Short mmCIF file of C-alpha atoms and ligand atoms in Angstrom, two decimals:
data_model
loop_
_atom_site.label_atom_id
_atom_site.label_comp_id
_atom_site.label_asym_id
_atom_site.label_seq_id
_atom_site.Cartn_x
_atom_site.Cartn_y
_atom_site.Cartn_z
CA MET A 9 19.43 4.66 14.99
CA ALA A 10 17.81 6.05 18.02
CA THR A 11 14.26 4.75 17.45
CA ARG A 12 13.45 1.72 19.71
CA ALA A 13 11.78 -1.33 18.34
CA CYS A 14 8.65 -0.41 20.09
CA GLY A 15 8.64 2.88 18.13
CA ILE A 16 9.63 5.32 20.91
CA ASP A 17 12.23 7.90 19.54
CA CYS A 18 15.03 8.19 21.98
CA SER A 19 16.78 10.99 19.90
CA VAL A 20 14.15 13.46 21.36
CA CYS A 21 14.54 12.27 24.99
CA ARG A 22 16.43 14.47 27.45
CA LEU A 23 17.64 11.28 29.21
CA ASN A 24 19.33 10.20 26.09
CA LEU A 25 20.92 13.61 25.40
CA LEU A 26 22.34 13.54 28.91
CA GLY A 27 23.70 10.03 28.42
CA GLU A 28 21.72 8.71 31.40
CA CYS A 29 19.91 6.19 29.07
CA SER A 30 20.98 4.60 25.92
CA THR A 31 18.48 3.67 23.24
CA CYS A 32 17.49 0.16 22.60
CA GLY A 33 17.71 0.61 18.87
CA SER A 34 15.61 -1.13 16.43
CA GLY A 35 14.99 -4.94 16.44
CA LYS A 36 17.61 -5.31 13.69
CA SER A 37 20.42 -3.24 15.31
CA ILE A 38 23.55 -3.78 17.12
CA GLU A 39 22.24 -1.34 19.88
CA GLY A 40 19.19 -3.71 20.19
CA ALA A 41 21.44 -6.73 20.68
CA LYS A 42 23.57 -4.84 23.30
CA LYS A 43 20.59 -3.52 25.19
CA ARG A 44 19.04 -6.99 25.17
CA ALA A 45 22.22 -8.59 26.46
CA ALA A 46 22.56 -5.81 29.17
CA GLN A 47 18.94 -6.30 30.22
CA GLU A 48 19.37 -10.14 30.55
CA ARG A 49 22.49 -9.48 32.57
CA LEU A 50 21.24 -6.71 34.84
CA LEU A 51 17.50 -7.54 35.09
CA GLY A 52 17.44 -11.35 34.51
CA SER A 53 15.16 -11.01 31.32
CA PRO A 54 14.97 -8.70 28.35
CA CYS A 55 12.24 -6.34 27.41
CA PRO A 56 9.66 -8.70 25.68
CA VAL A 57 8.99 -6.31 22.92
CA LEU A 58 12.69 -5.93 22.07
CA ALA A 59 13.35 -9.69 22.36
CA CYS A 60 10.29 -10.51 20.12
CA ALA A 61 11.20 -8.01 17.59
CA MET A 62 14.80 -9.24 17.43
CA ASP A 63 13.59 -12.91 17.23
CA ARG A 64 11.24 -12.10 14.33
CA ASP A 65 13.74 -9.77 12.52
CA ILE A 66 11.22 -6.88 12.91
CA ALA A 67 12.85 -3.43 12.92
CA TYR A 68 10.08 -1.41 14.29
CA CYS A 69 6.80 -3.05 15.64
CA PRO A 70 4.32 -0.30 14.79
CA ARG A 71 5.57 -0.01 11.16
CA ASP A 72 6.74 -3.51 10.31
CA CYS A 73 4.76 -6.08 12.24
CA ASP A 74 1.29 -7.26 11.22
CA GLU A 75 0.42 -8.09 14.89
CA PHE A 76 1.04 -4.76 16.37
CA PRO A 77 -0.35 -3.96 18.93
CA CYS A 78 0.14 -7.51 20.28
CA GLY A 79 -0.01 -8.97 23.77
CA HIS A 80 3.50 -7.75 24.63
CA PHE A 81 2.35 -4.17 24.46
CA ARG A 82 -1.05 -4.84 26.02
CA GLU A 83 0.34 -6.86 28.97
CA GLY A 84 3.33 -4.89 29.81
CA PRO A 85 3.43 -1.47 31.60
CA TYR A 86 5.58 0.18 28.82
CA PRO A 87 5.48 2.12 26.52
CA PHE A 88 1.95 2.87 25.39
CA SER A 89 -1.52 3.28 27.19
CA HIS A 90 -4.36 1.03 26.45
CA ALA A 91 -6.40 3.91 24.85
CA TYR A 92 -3.45 4.56 22.45
CA LEU A 93 -3.25 0.83 21.54
CA ASN A 94 -7.00 0.74 21.00
CA MET A 95 -6.76 3.71 18.72
CA GLN A 96 -4.00 2.01 16.80
CA GLU A 97 -6.10 -1.27 16.45
CA ARG A 98 -9.18 0.70 15.25
CA ARG A 99 -7.43 2.67 12.67
CA ARG A 100 -5.36 -0.10 11.35
CA GLN A 101 -8.71 -2.15 10.56
CA ALA A 102 -10.01 0.81 8.54
CA PRO A 103 -9.56 0.87 4.76
CA PRO A 104 -6.55 2.93 3.44
CA PRO A 105 -7.36 6.63 2.78
CA SER A 106 -9.02 7.74 -0.46
CA LEU A 107 -7.56 11.22 -0.74
CA SER A 108 -6.81 13.49 -3.65
CA PRO A 109 -3.30 14.95 -4.09
CA LEU A 110 -4.57 17.98 -2.03
CA GLY A 111 -5.69 15.79 0.75
CA GLN A 112 -9.54 16.02 0.01
CA GLN A 113 -11.70 12.86 0.24
CA VAL A 114 -12.31 11.33 -3.18
CA THR A 115 -15.66 10.27 -4.47
CA VAL A 116 -16.89 9.16 -7.87
CA PRO A 117 -18.73 12.17 -9.38
CA GLU A 118 -22.39 11.52 -10.27
CA THR A 119 -21.70 12.42 -13.85
CA TYR A 120 -19.12 9.64 -14.15
CA TRP A 121 -21.83 7.05 -12.95
CA GLN A 122 -24.32 8.60 -15.37
CA ASP A 123 -21.86 8.43 -18.27
CA LEU A 124 -21.21 4.79 -17.53
CA ALA A 125 -24.84 3.81 -17.13
CA ASN A 126 -25.67 5.63 -20.51
CA SER A 127 -22.70 3.94 -22.27
CA ASP A 128 -22.73 0.83 -24.42
CA LEU A 129 -21.31 -1.48 -21.74
CA THR A 130 -20.79 -4.26 -24.32
CA ASP A 131 -18.53 -2.01 -26.31
CA ILE A 132 -16.70 -0.81 -23.07
CA CYS A 133 -16.13 -4.38 -21.90
CA LYS A 134 -14.46 -5.22 -25.32
CA ARG A 135 -12.04 -2.48 -24.98
CA ALA A 136 -11.44 -2.87 -21.29
CA GLN A 137 -11.02 -6.66 -21.35
CA ALA A 138 -13.92 -6.92 -18.87
CA THR A 139 -17.19 -8.84 -18.93
CA ARG A 140 -20.72 -7.49 -19.08
CA HIS A 141 -22.51 -9.07 -16.04
CA SER A 142 -26.14 -7.75 -16.26
CA SER A 143 -27.81 -4.65 -17.11
CA GLY A 144 -25.68 -1.89 -15.70
CA THR A 145 -22.96 -3.98 -14.18
CA VAL A 146 -19.48 -4.95 -15.37
CA ILE A 147 -16.98 -7.48 -13.95
CA LEU A 148 -13.42 -5.94 -14.28
CA PRO A 149 -10.24 -7.98 -13.53
CA PHE A 150 -8.46 -6.09 -10.57
CA PHE A 151 -5.00 -7.47 -9.22
CA ASN A 152 -5.57 -11.22 -8.44
CA THR A 153 -9.45 -10.89 -8.23
CA SER A 154 -12.20 -9.03 -9.88
CA LEU A 155 -14.36 -5.85 -9.31
CA LEU A 156 -18.06 -5.77 -10.01
CA ILE A 157 -18.91 -2.16 -10.91
CA ASP A 158 -22.61 -1.41 -10.67
CA ALA A 159 -23.41 1.82 -12.50
CA ASP A 160 -27.20 1.78 -11.49
CA LYS A 161 -26.44 1.25 -7.69
CA GLN A 162 -23.24 3.39 -7.98
CA GLU A 163 -21.31 0.86 -5.99
CA GLY A 164 -18.21 -1.34 -6.31
CA TYR A 165 -17.90 -4.91 -5.09
CA LEU A 166 -14.78 -7.03 -4.72
CA GLU A 167 -14.78 -10.89 -5.33
CA LEU A 168 -13.35 -12.67 -2.37
CA ASP A 169 -13.77 -16.32 -1.76
CA GLY A 170 -16.34 -16.63 -4.47
CA GLN A 171 -18.53 -13.89 -3.08
CA TRP A 172 -19.16 -10.20 -3.96
CA ARG A 173 -18.35 -8.02 -1.06
CA LEU A 174 -19.12 -4.23 -0.94
CA MET A 175 -15.95 -2.07 -1.15
CA ASP A 176 -15.21 0.86 1.09
CA HIS A 177 -12.52 2.52 -0.89
CA PRO A 178 -13.83 5.28 -3.17
CA LEU A 179 -10.36 5.77 -4.85
CA SER A 180 -10.45 2.22 -6.20
CA VAL A 181 -13.95 2.46 -7.37
CA LEU A 182 -13.10 5.84 -9.03
CA MET A 183 -10.08 4.46 -10.75
CA ALA A 184 -12.15 1.48 -12.07
CA VAL A 185 -14.96 3.87 -13.45
CA VAL A 186 -12.33 6.29 -15.00
CA TYR A 187 -10.63 3.17 -16.62
CA LEU A 188 -13.97 1.88 -18.02
CA LEU A 189 -14.96 5.33 -19.46
CA ASN A 190 -11.44 6.02 -20.99
CA VAL A 191 -9.74 2.77 -22.01
CA CYS A 192 -9.11 2.63 -25.65
CA ASP A 193 -8.43 -0.11 -28.29
CA GLN A 194 -4.60 0.00 -27.71
CA CYS A 195 -3.07 -3.04 -26.19
CA ILE A 196 -0.22 -3.31 -23.79
CA ALA A 197 2.78 -1.99 -25.84
CA GLY A 198 5.66 -3.64 -24.24
CA PRO A 199 8.48 -1.33 -23.10
CA MET A 200 8.43 -0.30 -19.46
CA VAL A 201 8.92 3.46 -18.90
CA GLY A 202 9.57 5.63 -15.97
CA VAL A 203 7.40 8.54 -14.92
CA GLN A 204 9.95 11.00 -16.49
CA GLU A 205 9.39 9.38 -19.86
CA LEU A 206 5.68 9.96 -19.84
CA LYS A 207 4.30 12.88 -21.78
CA CYS A 208 2.56 14.07 -18.66
CA ALA A 209 5.84 13.88 -16.60
CA HIS A 210 5.52 17.54 -15.55
CA PHE A 211 2.29 16.68 -13.63
CA PHE A 212 4.17 14.54 -11.11
CA GLN A 213 5.69 17.13 -8.86
CA GLY A 214 4.86 18.87 -5.54
CA PRO A 215 1.66 17.38 -4.25
CA HIS A 216 1.35 15.09 -7.35
CA LYS A 217 4.61 13.34 -6.63
CA LEU A 218 4.05 9.67 -6.87
CA LYS A 219 3.58 7.97 -3.53
CA THR A 220 6.64 5.80 -3.29
CA GLU A 221 8.39 7.02 -0.13
CA SER A 222 6.17 5.08 2.15
CA VAL A 223 7.05 1.80 0.40
CA LEU A 224 10.69 2.69 0.46
CA SER A 225 10.57 3.54 4.11
CA ARG A 226 8.72 0.23 4.97
CA TYR A 227 10.72 -2.22 2.81
CA GLY A 228 13.89 -0.40 1.94
CA ASN A 229 15.69 -2.80 4.25
CA ASP A 230 13.23 -5.59 4.32
CA SER A 231 12.89 -7.07 0.80
CA LYS A 232 11.52 -10.35 2.28
CA GLY A 233 8.70 -8.24 3.61
CA LEU A 234 8.10 -6.75 0.14
CA VAL A 235 8.00 -10.19 -1.42
CA LEU A 236 5.40 -11.28 1.06
CA ALA A 237 3.24 -8.07 0.50
CA ALA A 238 3.64 -8.35 -3.26
CA GLU A 239 2.64 -12.07 -3.33
CA ARG A 240 -0.51 -11.39 -1.25
CA LEU A 241 -1.47 -8.81 -3.72
CA GLY A 242 -1.05 -11.26 -6.67
CA GLY A 243 2.12 -9.75 -7.96
CA GLU A 244 4.16 -11.45 -10.58
CA PRO A 245 7.90 -11.56 -9.96
CA LEU A 246 10.07 -10.00 -12.66
CA GLY A 247 13.57 -11.09 -11.74
CA LEU A 248 14.84 -7.42 -11.93
CA ALA A 249 16.61 -5.42 -9.27
CA ASP A 250 16.75 -6.97 -5.81
CA VAL A 251 12.88 -7.54 -5.72
CA SER A 252 10.63 -6.58 -8.48
CA TYR A 253 6.93 -7.29 -9.18
CA LYS A 254 4.39 -6.60 -11.81
CA PHE A 255 0.81 -5.78 -10.58
CA GLN A 256 -1.95 -6.10 -12.99
CA VAL A 257 -4.21 -3.43 -11.67
CA PHE A 258 -6.61 -3.45 -14.54
CA PRO A 259 -6.31 -5.65 -17.76
CA LYS A 260 -4.47 -2.96 -19.71
CA VAL A 261 -2.80 -1.35 -16.82
CA PRO A 262 0.20 -3.15 -15.33
CA VAL A 263 2.34 -1.32 -12.88
CA TYR A 264 5.91 -2.40 -11.99
CA TYR A 265 7.67 -1.98 -8.74
CA LEU A 266 11.53 -2.52 -8.49
CA LEU A 267 13.42 -2.31 -5.28
CA TRP A 268 17.11 -2.14 -4.61
CA GLU A 269 17.74 -2.84 -0.93
CA GLY A 270 19.83 -0.48 1.13
CA ASN A 271 23.19 -1.42 2.72
CA GLU A 272 26.09 0.31 4.67
CA GLU A 273 27.24 2.08 1.40
CA PHE A 274 24.01 2.83 -0.61
CA SER A 275 20.58 3.93 0.42
CA ALA A 276 17.68 1.86 -0.75
CA ASN A 277 16.10 2.83 -4.02
CA LEU A 278 12.53 2.20 -5.62
CA ALA A 279 11.39 2.62 -9.09
CA VAL A 280 7.76 2.49 -10.28
CA LEU A 281 7.38 1.85 -14.03
CA PHE A 282 4.45 1.63 -16.45
CA ASP A 283 3.59 0.19 -19.81
CA ARG A 284 4.22 2.74 -22.50
CA SER A 285 0.62 2.68 -23.49
CA ILE A 286 -0.77 3.81 -19.98
CA GLU A 287 -1.20 7.37 -21.30
CA SER A 288 -3.65 6.09 -23.91
CA HIS A 289 -6.01 4.92 -21.16
CA LEU A 290 -5.48 7.10 -18.21
CA ALA A 291 -4.73 10.80 -17.51
CA ALA A 292 -2.03 11.90 -15.11
CA ASP A 293 -4.24 12.23 -12.09
CA SER A 294 -5.54 8.63 -12.53
CA ILE A 295 -1.91 7.39 -12.94
CA TRP A 296 -1.13 9.11 -9.56
CA GLY A 297 -4.27 7.45 -7.97
CA ILE A 298 -3.29 3.97 -9.32
CA VAL A 299 0.29 4.35 -7.80
CA ASN A 300 -1.23 5.52 -4.61
CA LEU A 301 -3.53 2.48 -4.43
CA VAL A 302 -0.73 -0.04 -5.11
CA SER A 303 1.70 1.70 -2.59
CA ASP A 304 -0.94 1.78 0.26
CA LEU A 305 -1.84 -1.80 -0.36
CA LEU A 306 1.82 -2.82 -0.21
CA VAL A 307 2.40 -0.94 2.93
CA LEU A 308 -0.51 -2.61 4.57
CA GLY A 309 0.71 -5.97 3.35
CA GLN A 310 -2.59 -7.73 3.58
CA GLY A 311 -3.47 -8.19 -0.08
CA ILE A 312 -6.62 -6.75 -1.31
CA THR A 313 -8.86 -7.20 1.70
CA PRO A 314 -8.24 -3.77 3.31
CA LEU A 315 -10.57 -2.35 0.48
CA LEU A 316 -13.60 -4.14 1.76
CA ALA A 317 -16.35 -2.46 3.79
CA ARG A 318 -16.30 -3.73 7.48
CA GLY A 319 -19.09 -5.10 9.51
S1 SF4 B 416 14.18 6.70 28.78
FE1 SF4 B 416 15.74 5.79 27.60
S2 SF4 B 416 14.78 4.25 26.26
FE2 SF4 B 416 13.22 5.58 27.09
S3 SF4 B 416 13.04 7.16 25.39
FE3 SF4 B 416 14.40 7.98 26.88
S4 SF4 B 416 16.36 7.30 26.24
FE4 SF4 B 416 14.92 6.01 25.13
S1 SF4 B 417 4.60 -9.58 17.79
FE1 SF4 B 417 4.45 -7.73 19.04
S2 SF4 B 417 6.45 -7.55 19.96
FE2 SF4 B 417 6.74 -9.04 18.53
S3 SF4 B 417 7.43 -7.93 16.63
FE3 SF4 B 417 5.17 -8.04 16.49
S4 SF4 B 417 4.46 -6.23 17.43
FE4 SF4 B 417 6.57 -6.40 18.01
#
């Protein structure tokens, strides 16, 4: 693999093509170990980024390490400028994107808020396994915490450390409002089904393909990293595949992620499964949105907190 632990891609470098410079490789690679040994022999000390990544079993700092961009990048002369590192820091602190399959910013339509405000919230709460909080507000279990959906203020709040904190993630709020408006009496049915077994399977193609590649790319060779991310998100281990977790996104919407780690012989594989009843509560585009949300939170690996408004 010609990408260095720091993220520089040596396969597109002319010095590498000419054979004048070999790649450092990832922090988990044989090339990395060889380069580190050569640096210690020839220079007296290794590249601090490569050494740190190897010691922490991190393949690629920008993708795999929660501390990127750390002091090793800020203090050393290579490989990125301070402006670039500042940009990385700023954008990593922002909530994950809330985009439609066509890349447009998602919002909760005004009509959805009005429909919710004009509904019998007591009746909705019974079906949704939620709690009526006060006039116009509902408390809805969400992963390992709760959402407070305020139909009058048209806002969503997340419970963190016993406090309601404003959310800055329209996709999550939209999914919650859609769930409240559409959830029916049917309870969780039992059998887990793949996307191909859903009646709306034909929807999940092209731009509507479920967002799983990012999770596979991040954790395909790092099952320990997936365990950590899943636990932070309140996932419940299932004991299937190499790593598997159930995420209770909403009370009647569990989503299951199963990972088979890659090795020299086989590529890593990821399956996302649903309860058979999911289509009773959510349309195909909402199922797409739920998987998008879970996958982004797993890649970020910080639990639910990335959904909060900053400042
Ligand atoms: S100079 Fe060497 S280490 Fe740097 S990108 Fe080129 S091949 Fe890779
Ligand atoms: S602490 Fe820094 S150098 Fe070490 S693995 Fe993380 S990002 Fe890379």
